[in-house]
Amino acid sequence: MTNKYNDGVSMRTIDLILLLNDFKKNSRVMVEEKDKRLAVVDIDVHDEAVYLKTSEKLRGLQNWEFLLLLNKKEYYTFPVFYEGTKKHQQLFGFRVADDCLLLG
């Protein structure tokens, strides 16, 4: 299966799933954008891509909840984007800090 975002550089959903499987299941999943942390609260899938919905006010998903939403075979080749403060940004990686998985 190919999609319009398949450029060889994008992080695919399956790549993210495999990476996050090695971390604590109760860690919170956040998006790190400049000096802000946004909680990942849900996903939206359309146009052969996964979009992470974020919030400044909600607590956010734990890693096990996030993986449960992502782990659908039909999503595996889709690139992952996050909802930034102004527009959607493509996800390229993450780091771990303060018992949180910080995507960016």
PDB file of N, CA and C in Angstrom:
ATOM      1  N   MET A   1       0.840  -1.174   0.000  1.00  0.00           N
ATOM      2  CA  MET A   1       0.000   0.000   0.000  1.00  0.00           C
ATOM      3  C   MET A   1       0.889   1.242   0.000  1.00  0.00           C
ATOM      4  N   THR A   2       0.607   2.175  -0.853  1.00  0.00           N
ATOM      5  CA  THR A   2       1.346   3.435  -0.887  1.00  0.00           C
ATOM      6  C   THR A   2       0.377   4.574  -0.677  1.00  0.00           C
ATOM      7  N   ASN A   3       0.928   5.701  -0.290  1.00  0.00           N
ATOM      8  CA  ASN A   3       0.099   6.889  -0.133  1.00  0.00           C
ATOM      9  C   ASN A   3       0.860   8.097  -0.651  1.00  0.00           C
ATOM     10  N   LYS A   4       0.178   9.218  -0.708  1.00  0.00           N
ATOM     11  CA  LYS A   4       0.793  10.412  -1.296  1.00  0.00           C
ATOM     12  C   LYS A   4       1.915  10.987  -0.448  1.00  0.00           C
ATOM     13  N   TYR A   5       2.043  10.542   0.824  1.00  0.00           N
ATOM     14  CA  TYR A   5       3.084  11.041   1.710  1.00  0.00           C
ATOM     15  C   TYR A   5       4.296  10.127   1.743  1.00  0.00           C
ATOM     16  N   ASN A   6       4.246   9.016   1.035  1.00  0.00           N
ATOM     17  CA  ASN A   6       5.303   8.019   1.102  1.00  0.00           C
ATOM     18  C   ASN A   6       6.561   8.528   0.404  1.00  0.00           C
ATOM     19  N   ASP A   7       7.366   9.312   1.131  1.00  0.00           N
ATOM     20  CA  ASP A   7       8.559   9.913   0.556  1.00  0.00           C
ATOM     21  C   ASP A   7       9.847   9.286   1.073  1.00  0.00           C
ATOM     22  N   GLY A   8       9.721   8.226   1.894  1.00  0.00           N
ATOM     23  CA  GLY A   8      10.900   7.571   2.419  1.00  0.00           C
ATOM     24  C   GLY A   8      11.481   8.248   3.646  1.00  0.00           C
ATOM     25  N   VAL A   9      11.007   9.440   4.012  1.00  0.00           N
ATOM     26  CA  VAL A   9      11.511  10.191   5.149  1.00  0.00           C
ATOM     27  C   VAL A   9      10.498  10.210   6.283  1.00  0.00           C
ATOM     28  N   SER A  10       9.238  10.114   5.958  1.00  0.00           N
ATOM     29  CA  SER A  10       8.162  10.211   6.933  1.00  0.00           C
ATOM     30  C   SER A  10       8.206   9.065   7.937  1.00  0.00           C
ATOM     31  N   MET A  11       7.842   9.387   9.193  1.00  0.00           N
ATOM     32  CA  MET A  11       7.675   8.324  10.171  1.00  0.00           C
ATOM     33  C   MET A  11       6.320   7.692   9.929  1.00  0.00           C
ATOM     34  N   ARG A  12       6.340   6.391   9.687  1.00  0.00           N
ATOM     35  CA  ARG A  12       5.094   5.672   9.483  1.00  0.00           C
ATOM     36  C   ARG A  12       4.519   5.259  10.835  1.00  0.00           C
ATOM     37  N   THR A  13       3.252   4.975  10.861  1.00  0.00           N
ATOM     38  CA  THR A  13       2.579   4.558  12.082  1.00  0.00           C
ATOM     39  C   THR A  13       3.228   3.313  12.666  1.00  0.00           C
ATOM     40  N   ILE A  14       3.557   2.336  11.836  1.00  0.00           N
ATOM     41  CA  ILE A  14       4.168   1.100  12.339  1.00  0.00           C
ATOM     42  C   ILE A  14       5.514   1.387  12.991  1.00  0.00           C
ATOM     43  N   ASP A  15       6.289   2.336  12.456  1.00  0.00           N
ATOM     44  CA  ASP A  15       7.576   2.703  13.052  1.00  0.00           C
ATOM     45  C   ASP A  15       7.372   3.266  14.454  1.00  0.00           C
ATOM     46  N   LEU A  16       6.382   4.141  14.596  1.00  0.00           N
ATOM     47  CA  LEU A  16       6.081   4.743  15.892  1.00  0.00           C
ATOM     48  C   LEU A  16       5.617   3.680  16.890  1.00  0.00           C
ATOM     49  N   ILE A  17       4.761   2.786  16.457  1.00  0.00           N
ATOM     50  CA  ILE A  17       4.278   1.701  17.322  1.00  0.00           C
ATOM     51  C   ILE A  17       5.454   0.865  17.834  1.00  0.00           C
ATOM     52  N   LEU A  18       6.344   0.475  16.936  1.00  0.00           N
ATOM     53  CA  LEU A  18       7.482  -0.366  17.322  1.00  0.00           C
ATOM     54  C   LEU A  18       8.404   0.351  18.311  1.00  0.00           C
ATOM     55  N   LEU A  19       8.603   1.639  18.119  1.00  0.00           N
ATOM     56  CA  LEU A  19       9.453   2.400  19.030  1.00  0.00           C
ATOM     57  C   LEU A  19       8.806   2.566  20.407  1.00  0.00           C
ATOM     58  N   LEU A  20       7.528   2.870  20.441  1.00  0.00           N
ATOM     59  CA  LEU A  20       6.846   3.133  21.710  1.00  0.00           C
ATOM     60  C   LEU A  20       6.582   1.868  22.523  1.00  0.00           C
ATOM     61  N   ASN A  21       6.594   0.709  21.880  1.00  0.00           N
ATOM     62  CA  ASN A  21       6.380  -0.557  22.593  1.00  0.00           C
ATOM     63  C   ASN A  21       7.422  -0.808  23.676  1.00  0.00           C
ATOM     64  N   ASP A  22       8.589  -0.197  23.561  1.00  0.00           N
ATOM     65  CA  ASP A  22       9.678  -0.422  24.516  1.00  0.00           C
ATOM     66  C   ASP A  22       9.603   0.473  25.750  1.00  0.00           C
ATOM     67  N   PHE A  23       8.617   1.333  25.842  1.00  0.00           N
ATOM     68  CA  PHE A  23       8.547   2.285  26.946  1.00  0.00           C
ATOM     69  C   PHE A  23       7.398   1.980  27.889  1.00  0.00           C
ATOM     70  N   LYS A  24       7.441   2.577  29.061  1.00  0.00           N
ATOM     71  CA  LYS A  24       6.429   2.350  30.093  1.00  0.00           C
ATOM     72  C   LYS A  24       5.028   2.576  29.541  1.00  0.00           C
ATOM     73  N   LYS A  25       4.149   1.665  29.864  1.00  0.00           N
ATOM     74  CA  LYS A  25       2.769   1.741  29.351  1.00  0.00           C
ATOM     75  C   LYS A  25       1.986   2.902  29.950  1.00  0.00           C
ATOM     76  N   ASN A  26       2.366   3.370  31.154  1.00  0.00           N
ATOM     77  CA  ASN A  26       1.624   4.452  31.795  1.00  0.00           C
ATOM     78  C   ASN A  26       2.204   5.843  31.535  1.00  0.00           C
ATOM     79  N   SER A  27       3.279   5.922  30.755  1.00  0.00           N
ATOM     80  CA  SER A  27       3.840   7.233  30.402  1.00  0.00           C
ATOM     81  C   SER A  27       2.833   8.031  29.594  1.00  0.00           C
ATOM     82  N   ARG A  28       2.770   9.311  29.845  1.00  0.00           N
ATOM     83  CA  ARG A  28       1.882  10.192  29.085  1.00  0.00           C
ATOM     84  C   ARG A  28       2.518  10.502  27.734  1.00  0.00           C
ATOM     85  N   VAL A  29       1.669  10.616  26.707  1.00  0.00           N
ATOM     86  CA  VAL A  29       2.133  10.941  25.355  1.00  0.00           C
ATOM     87  C   VAL A  29       1.850  12.412  25.116  1.00  0.00           C
ATOM     88  N   MET A  30       2.898  13.154  24.804  1.00  0.00           N
ATOM     89  CA  MET A  30       2.807  14.599  24.592  1.00  0.00           C
ATOM     90  C   MET A  30       3.487  14.964  23.275  1.00  0.00           C
ATOM     91  N   VAL A  31       3.108  16.104  22.744  1.00  0.00           N
ATOM     92  CA  VAL A  31       3.813  16.684  21.601  1.00  0.00           C
ATOM     93  C   VAL A  31       4.625  17.845  22.141  1.00  0.00           C
ATOM     94  N   GLU A  32       5.892  17.877  21.760  1.00  0.00           N
ATOM     95  CA  GLU A  32       6.773  18.960  22.188  1.00  0.00           C
ATOM     96  C   GLU A  32       6.936  19.919  21.020  1.00  0.00           C
ATOM     97  N   GLU A  33       6.518  21.140  21.228  1.00  0.00           N
ATOM     98  CA  GLU A  33       6.612  22.152  20.180  1.00  0.00           C
ATOM     99  C   GLU A  33       7.260  23.391  20.758  1.00  0.00           C
ATOM    100  N   LYS A  34       8.490  23.654  20.349  1.00  0.00           N
ATOM    101  CA  LYS A  34       9.308  24.750  20.872  1.00  0.00           C
ATOM    102  C   LYS A  34       9.368  24.647  22.391  1.00  0.00           C
ATOM    103  N   ASP A  35       8.802  25.575  23.124  1.00  0.00           N
ATOM    104  CA  ASP A  35       8.847  25.530  24.583  1.00  0.00           C
ATOM    105  C   ASP A  35       7.517  25.100  25.198  1.00  0.00           C
ATOM    106  N   LYS A  36       6.661  24.459  24.404  1.00  0.00           N
ATOM    107  CA  LYS A  36       5.341  24.024  24.841  1.00  0.00           C
ATOM    108  C   LYS A  36       5.213  22.519  24.802  1.00  0.00           C
ATOM    109  N   ARG A  37       4.395  21.992  25.714  1.00  0.00           N
ATOM    110  CA  ARG A  37       4.023  20.575  25.680  1.00  0.00           C
ATOM    111  C   ARG A  37       2.512  20.490  25.545  1.00  0.00           C
ATOM    112  N   LEU A  38       2.077  19.772  24.518  1.00  0.00           N
ATOM    113  CA  LEU A  38       0.656  19.574  24.258  1.00  0.00           C
ATOM    114  C   LEU A  38       0.316  18.107  24.456  1.00  0.00           C
ATOM    115  N   ALA A  39      -0.731  17.833  25.213  1.00  0.00           N
ATOM    116  CA  ALA A  39      -1.146  16.453  25.475  1.00  0.00           C
ATOM    117  C   ALA A  39      -1.817  15.865  24.237  1.00  0.00           C
ATOM    118  N   VAL A  40      -1.441  14.644  23.878  1.00  0.00           N
ATOM    119  CA  VAL A  40      -2.121  13.919  22.804  1.00  0.00           C
ATOM    120  C   VAL A  40      -3.388  13.321  23.414  1.00  0.00           C
ATOM    121  N   VAL A  41      -4.541  13.700  22.851  1.00  0.00           N
ATOM    122  CA  VAL A  41      -5.818  13.276  23.427  1.00  0.00           C
ATOM    123  C   VAL A  41      -6.614  12.337  22.527  1.00  0.00           C
ATOM    124  N   ASP A  42      -6.258  12.255  21.244  1.00  0.00           N
ATOM    125  CA  ASP A  42      -6.988  11.395  20.312  1.00  0.00           C
ATOM    126  C   ASP A  42      -6.238  11.375  18.990  1.00  0.00           C
ATOM    127  N   ILE A  43      -6.719  10.553  18.061  1.00  0.00           N
ATOM    128  CA  ILE A  43      -6.173  10.560  16.699  1.00  0.00           C
ATOM    129  C   ILE A  43      -7.324  10.752  15.724  1.00  0.00           C
ATOM    130  N   ASP A  44      -6.972  11.261  14.565  1.00  0.00           N
ATOM    131  CA  ASP A  44      -7.920  11.422  13.468  1.00  0.00           C
ATOM    132  C   ASP A  44      -7.234  10.833  12.242  1.00  0.00           C
ATOM    133  N   VAL A  45      -7.920   9.993  11.505  1.00  0.00           N
ATOM    134  CA  VAL A  45      -7.328   9.356  10.335  1.00  0.00           C
ATOM    135  C   VAL A  45      -8.125   9.749   9.102  1.00  0.00           C
ATOM    136  N   HIS A  46      -7.449  10.387   8.151  1.00  0.00           N
ATOM    137  CA  HIS A  46      -8.066  10.708   6.867  1.00  0.00           C
ATOM    138  C   HIS A  46      -6.967  10.997   5.851  1.00  0.00           C
ATOM    139  N   ASP A  47      -7.306  10.912   4.597  1.00  0.00           N
ATOM    140  CA  ASP A  47      -6.364  11.148   3.494  1.00  0.00           C
ATOM    141  C   ASP A  47      -5.093  10.313   3.628  1.00  0.00           C
ATOM    142  N   GLU A  48      -5.233   9.049   4.075  1.00  0.00           N
ATOM    143  CA  GLU A  48      -4.100   8.138   4.223  1.00  0.00           C
ATOM    144  C   GLU A  48      -3.003   8.692   5.129  1.00  0.00           C
ATOM    145  N   ALA A  49      -3.409   9.343   6.221  1.00  0.00           N
ATOM    146  CA  ALA A  49      -2.473   9.863   7.210  1.00  0.00           C
ATOM    147  C   ALA A  49      -3.137   9.832   8.583  1.00  0.00           C
ATOM    148  N   VAL A  50      -2.296   9.749   9.619  1.00  0.00           N
ATOM    149  CA  VAL A  50      -2.766   9.790  11.002  1.00  0.00           C
ATOM    150  C   VAL A  50      -2.424  11.159  11.564  1.00  0.00           C
ATOM    151  N   TYR A  51      -3.419  11.820  12.142  1.00  0.00           N
ATOM    152  CA  TYR A  51      -3.247  13.146  12.740  1.00  0.00           C
ATOM    153  C   TYR A  51      -3.499  13.038  14.239  1.00  0.00           C
ATOM    154  N   LEU A  52      -2.532  13.461  15.033  1.00  0.00           N
ATOM    155  CA  LEU A  52      -2.665  13.425  16.479  1.00  0.00           C
ATOM    156  C   LEU A  52      -3.377  14.686  16.941  1.00  0.00           C
ATOM    157  N   LYS A  53      -4.466  14.520  17.675  1.00  0.00           N
ATOM    158  CA  LYS A  53      -5.188  15.653  18.235  1.00  0.00           C
ATOM    159  C   LYS A  53      -4.556  15.992  19.577  1.00  0.00           C
ATOM    160  N   THR A  54      -4.342  17.279  19.818  1.00  0.00           N
ATOM    161  CA  THR A  54      -3.671  17.709  21.039  1.00  0.00           C
ATOM    162  C   THR A  54      -4.525  18.706  21.819  1.00  0.00           C
ATOM    163  N   SER A  55      -4.133  18.900  23.066  1.00  0.00           N
ATOM    164  CA  SER A  55      -4.831  19.844  23.926  1.00  0.00           C
ATOM    165  C   SER A  55      -3.861  20.410  24.958  1.00  0.00           C
ATOM    166  N   GLU A  56      -4.032  21.677  25.279  1.00  0.00           N
ATOM    167  CA  GLU A  56      -3.250  22.299  26.351  1.00  0.00           C
ATOM    168  C   GLU A  56      -3.934  22.089  27.696  1.00  0.00           C
ATOM    169  N   LYS A  57      -5.207  21.729  27.686  1.00  0.00           N
ATOM    170  CA  LYS A  57      -5.997  21.672  28.909  1.00  0.00           C
ATOM    171  C   LYS A  57      -6.237  20.265  29.435  1.00  0.00           C
ATOM    172  N   LEU A  58      -6.228  19.278  28.570  1.00  0.00           N
ATOM    173  CA  LEU A  58      -6.511  17.907  28.993  1.00  0.00           C
ATOM    174  C   LEU A  58      -5.222  17.191  29.380  1.00  0.00           C
ATOM    175  N   ARG A  59      -5.360  16.121  30.125  1.00  0.00           N
ATOM    176  CA  ARG A  59      -4.223  15.370  30.626  1.00  0.00           C
ATOM    177  C   ARG A  59      -3.540  14.526  29.549  1.00  0.00           C
ATOM    178  N   GLY A  60      -4.264  14.020  28.630  1.00  0.00           N
ATOM    179  CA  GLY A  60      -3.669  13.253  27.535  1.00  0.00           C
ATOM    180  C   GLY A  60      -3.678  11.756  27.758  1.00  0.00           C
ATOM    181  N   LEU A  61      -3.375  11.052  26.703  1.00  0.00           N
ATOM    182  CA  LEU A  61      -3.387   9.590  26.693  1.00  0.00           C
ATOM    183  C   LEU A  61      -2.124   9.022  27.320  1.00  0.00           C
ATOM    184  N   GLN A  62      -2.282   7.860  27.929  1.00  0.00           N
ATOM    185  CA  GLN A  62      -1.119   7.107  28.357  1.00  0.00           C
ATOM    186  C   GLN A  62      -0.640   6.289  27.167  1.00  0.00           C
ATOM    187  N   ASN A  63       0.602   5.838  27.233  1.00  0.00           N
ATOM    188  CA  ASN A  63       1.201   5.115  26.115  1.00  0.00           C
ATOM    189  C   ASN A  63       0.344   3.928  25.682  1.00  0.00           C
ATOM    190  N   TRP A  64      -0.154   3.124  26.615  1.00  0.00           N
ATOM    191  CA  TRP A  64      -0.947   1.948  26.246  1.00  0.00           C
ATOM    192  C   TRP A  64      -2.234   2.337  25.527  1.00  0.00           C
ATOM    193  N   GLU A  65      -2.867   3.448  25.926  1.00  0.00           N
ATOM    194  CA  GLU A  65      -4.094   3.913  25.259  1.00  0.00           C
ATOM    195  C   GLU A  65      -3.777   4.389  23.843  1.00  0.00           C
ATOM    196  N   PHE A  66      -2.671   5.113  23.727  1.00  0.00           N
ATOM    197  CA  PHE A  66      -2.236   5.646  22.435  1.00  0.00           C
ATOM    198  C   PHE A  66      -1.933   4.502  21.468  1.00  0.00           C
ATOM    199  N   LEU A  67      -1.200   3.495  21.943  1.00  0.00           N
ATOM    200  CA  LEU A  67      -0.865   2.353  21.097  1.00  0.00           C
ATOM    201  C   LEU A  67      -2.113   1.581  20.669  1.00  0.00           C
ATOM    202  N   LEU A  68      -3.081   1.504  21.539  1.00  0.00           N
ATOM    203  CA  LEU A  68      -4.335   0.828  21.215  1.00  0.00           C
ATOM    204  C   LEU A  68      -5.056   1.533  20.050  1.00  0.00           C
ATOM    205  N   LEU A  69      -5.036   2.864  20.053  1.00  0.00           N
ATOM    206  CA  LEU A  69      -5.669   3.625  18.968  1.00  0.00           C
ATOM    207  C   LEU A  69      -4.915   3.467  17.638  1.00  0.00           C
ATOM    208  N   LEU A  70      -3.598   3.436  17.709  1.00  0.00           N
ATOM    209  CA  LEU A  70      -2.764   3.387  16.499  1.00  0.00           C
ATOM    210  C   LEU A  70      -2.660   2.007  15.866  1.00  0.00           C
ATOM    211  N   ASN A  71      -2.750   0.972  16.664  1.00  0.00           N
ATOM    212  CA  ASN A  71      -2.398  -0.369  16.201  1.00  0.00           C
ATOM    213  C   ASN A  71      -3.521  -1.017  15.390  1.00  0.00           C
ATOM    214  N   LYS A  72      -3.719  -0.485  14.200  1.00  0.00           N
ATOM    215  CA  LYS A  72      -4.664  -1.043  13.231  1.00  0.00           C
ATOM    216  C   LYS A  72      -3.891  -1.251  11.930  1.00  0.00           C
ATOM    217  N   LYS A  73      -3.951  -2.447  11.423  1.00  0.00           N
ATOM    218  CA  LYS A  73      -3.151  -2.805  10.245  1.00  0.00           C
ATOM    219  C   LYS A  73      -3.297  -1.818   9.090  1.00  0.00           C
ATOM    220  N   GLU A  74      -4.498  -1.309   8.885  1.00  0.00           N
ATOM    221  CA  GLU A  74      -4.714  -0.382   7.769  1.00  0.00           C
ATOM    222  C   GLU A  74      -3.989   0.956   7.957  1.00  0.00           C
ATOM    223  N   TYR A  75      -3.536   1.278   9.174  1.00  0.00           N
ATOM    224  CA  TYR A  75      -2.817   2.532   9.438  1.00  0.00           C
ATOM    225  C   TYR A  75      -1.300   2.394   9.314  1.00  0.00           C
ATOM    226  N   TYR A  76      -0.779   1.176   9.277  1.00  0.00           N
ATOM    227  CA  TYR A  76       0.652   0.935   9.408  1.00  0.00           C
ATOM    228  C   TYR A  76       1.531   1.755   8.465  1.00  0.00           C
ATOM    229  N   THR A  77       1.127   1.943   7.228  1.00  0.00           N
ATOM    230  CA  THR A  77       1.980   2.667   6.274  1.00  0.00           C
ATOM    231  C   THR A  77       1.692   4.166   6.240  1.00  0.00           C
ATOM    232  N   PHE A  78       0.715   4.606   7.005  1.00  0.00           N
ATOM    233  CA  PHE A  78       0.350   6.029   7.005  1.00  0.00           C
ATOM    234  C   PHE A  78       1.395   6.851   7.762  1.00  0.00           C
ATOM    235  N   PRO A  79       1.728   8.031   7.265  1.00  0.00           N
ATOM    236  CA  PRO A  79       2.610   8.933   8.013  1.00  0.00           C
ATOM    237  C   PRO A  79       1.841   9.536   9.191  1.00  0.00           C
ATOM    238  N   VAL A  80       2.590  10.023  10.169  1.00  0.00           N
ATOM    239  CA  VAL A  80       1.982  10.582  11.375  1.00  0.00           C
ATOM    240  C   VAL A  80       2.259  12.086  11.433  1.00  0.00           C
ATOM    241  N   PHE A  81       1.201  12.846  11.677  1.00  0.00           N
ATOM    242  CA  PHE A  81       1.284  14.292  11.836  1.00  0.00           C
ATOM    243  C   PHE A  81       0.731  14.658  13.203  1.00  0.00           C
ATOM    244  N   TYR A  82       1.156  15.791  13.731  1.00  0.00           N
ATOM    245  CA  TYR A  82       0.568  16.269  14.977  1.00  0.00           C
ATOM    246  C   TYR A  82      -0.007  17.655  14.765  1.00  0.00           C
ATOM    247  N   GLU A  83      -0.982  17.951  15.578  1.00  0.00           N
ATOM    248  CA  GLU A  83      -1.682  19.224  15.506  1.00  0.00           C
ATOM    249  C   GLU A  83      -0.877  20.233  16.307  1.00  0.00           C
ATOM    250  N   GLY A  84      -0.133  21.088  15.613  1.00  0.00           N
ATOM    251  CA  GLY A  84       0.655  22.111  16.282  1.00  0.00           C
ATOM    252  C   GLY A  84      -0.201  23.326  16.598  1.00  0.00           C
ATOM    253  N   THR A  85       0.432  24.359  17.090  1.00  0.00           N
ATOM    254  CA  THR A  85      -0.325  25.550  17.468  1.00  0.00           C
ATOM    255  C   THR A  85      -0.887  26.286  16.257  1.00  0.00           C
ATOM    256  N   LYS A  86      -0.256  26.157  15.112  1.00  0.00           N
ATOM    257  CA  LYS A  86      -0.738  26.876  13.936  1.00  0.00           C
ATOM    258  C   LYS A  86      -1.155  25.975  12.792  1.00  0.00           C
ATOM    259  N   LYS A  87      -0.515  24.820  12.657  1.00  0.00           N
ATOM    260  CA  LYS A  87      -0.838  23.929  11.536  1.00  0.00           C
ATOM    261  C   LYS A  87      -0.368  22.528  11.864  1.00  0.00           C
ATOM    262  N   HIS A  88      -0.646  21.589  10.991  1.00  0.00           N
ATOM    263  CA  HIS A  88      -0.184  20.218  11.178  1.00  0.00           C
ATOM    264  C   HIS A  88       1.295  20.129  10.811  1.00  0.00           C
ATOM    265  N   GLN A  89       2.028  19.430  11.649  1.00  0.00           N
ATOM    266  CA  GLN A  89       3.455  19.217  11.438  1.00  0.00           C
ATOM    267  C   GLN A  89       3.696  17.719  11.317  1.00  0.00           C
ATOM    268  N   GLN A  90       4.656  17.350  10.526  1.00  0.00           N
ATOM    269  CA  GLN A  90       4.973  15.939  10.387  1.00  0.00           C
ATOM    270  C   GLN A  90       5.818  15.476  11.569  1.00  0.00           C
ATOM    271  N   LEU A  91       5.525  14.291  12.083  1.00  0.00           N
ATOM    272  CA  LEU A  91       6.256  13.720  13.203  1.00  0.00           C
ATOM    273  C   LEU A  91       7.537  13.073  12.696  1.00  0.00           C
ATOM    274  N   PHE A  92       8.658  13.374  13.355  1.00  0.00           N
ATOM    275  CA  PHE A  92       9.934  12.808  12.935  1.00  0.00           C
ATOM    276  C   PHE A  92      10.602  11.969  14.019  1.00  0.00           C
ATOM    277  N   GLY A  93      10.161  12.099  15.272  1.00  0.00           N
ATOM    278  CA  GLY A  93      10.790  11.329  16.332  1.00  0.00           C
ATOM    279  C   GLY A  93      10.231  11.702  17.688  1.00  0.00           C
ATOM    280  N   PHE A  94      10.934  11.285  18.736  1.00  0.00           N
ATOM    281  CA  PHE A  94      10.498  11.602  20.086  1.00  0.00           C
ATOM    282  C   PHE A  94      11.664  11.461  21.044  1.00  0.00           C
ATOM    283  N   ARG A  95      11.445  11.957  22.261  1.00  0.00           N
ATOM    284  CA  ARG A  95      12.397  11.773  23.348  1.00  0.00           C
ATOM    285  C   ARG A  95      11.615  11.500  24.616  1.00  0.00           C
ATOM    286  N   VAL A  96      12.297  11.031  25.638  1.00  0.00           N
ATOM    287  CA  VAL A  96      11.645  10.715  26.908  1.00  0.00           C
ATOM    288  C   VAL A  96      12.170  11.678  27.965  1.00  0.00           C
ATOM    289  N   ALA A  97      11.247  12.292  28.722  1.00  0.00           N
ATOM    290  CA  ALA A  97      11.598  13.194  29.818  1.00  0.00           C
ATOM    291  C   ALA A  97      10.439  13.293  30.778  1.00  0.00           C
ATOM    292  N   ASP A  98      10.735  13.370  32.064  1.00  0.00           N
ATOM    293  CA  ASP A  98       9.699  13.556  33.095  1.00  0.00           C
ATOM    294  C   ASP A  98       8.586  12.529  32.994  1.00  0.00           C
ATOM    295  N   ASP A  99       8.923  11.282  32.724  1.00  0.00           N
ATOM    296  CA  ASP A  99       7.965  10.192  32.592  1.00  0.00           C
ATOM    297  C   ASP A  99       6.928  10.457  31.490  1.00  0.00           C
ATOM    298  N   CYS A 100       7.341  11.214  30.468  1.00  0.00           N
ATOM    299  CA  CYS A 100       6.487  11.513  29.306  1.00  0.00           C
ATOM    300  C   CYS A 100       7.224  11.115  28.042  1.00  0.00           C
ATOM    301  N   LEU A 101       6.456  10.716  27.046  1.00  0.00           N
ATOM    302  CA  LEU A 101       6.988  10.478  25.708  1.00  0.00           C
ATOM    303  C   LEU A 101       6.701  11.733  24.909  1.00  0.00           C
ATOM    304  N   LEU A 102       7.741  12.476  24.574  1.00  0.00           N
ATOM    305  CA  LEU A 102       7.601  13.773  23.918  1.00  0.00           C
ATOM    306  C   LEU A 102       7.839  13.625  22.424  1.00  0.00           C
ATOM    307  N   LEU A 103       6.755  13.655  21.668  1.00  0.00           N
ATOM    308  CA  LEU A 103       6.822  13.500  20.221  1.00  0.00           C
ATOM    309  C   LEU A 103       7.143  14.837  19.585  1.00  0.00           C
ATOM    310  N   GLY A 104       7.799  14.813  18.449  1.00  0.00           N
ATOM    311  CA  GLY A 104       8.110  16.075  17.775  1.00  0.00           C
ATOM    312  C   GLY A 104       8.638  15.864  16.397  1.00  0.00           C
TER     313      GLY A 104
END
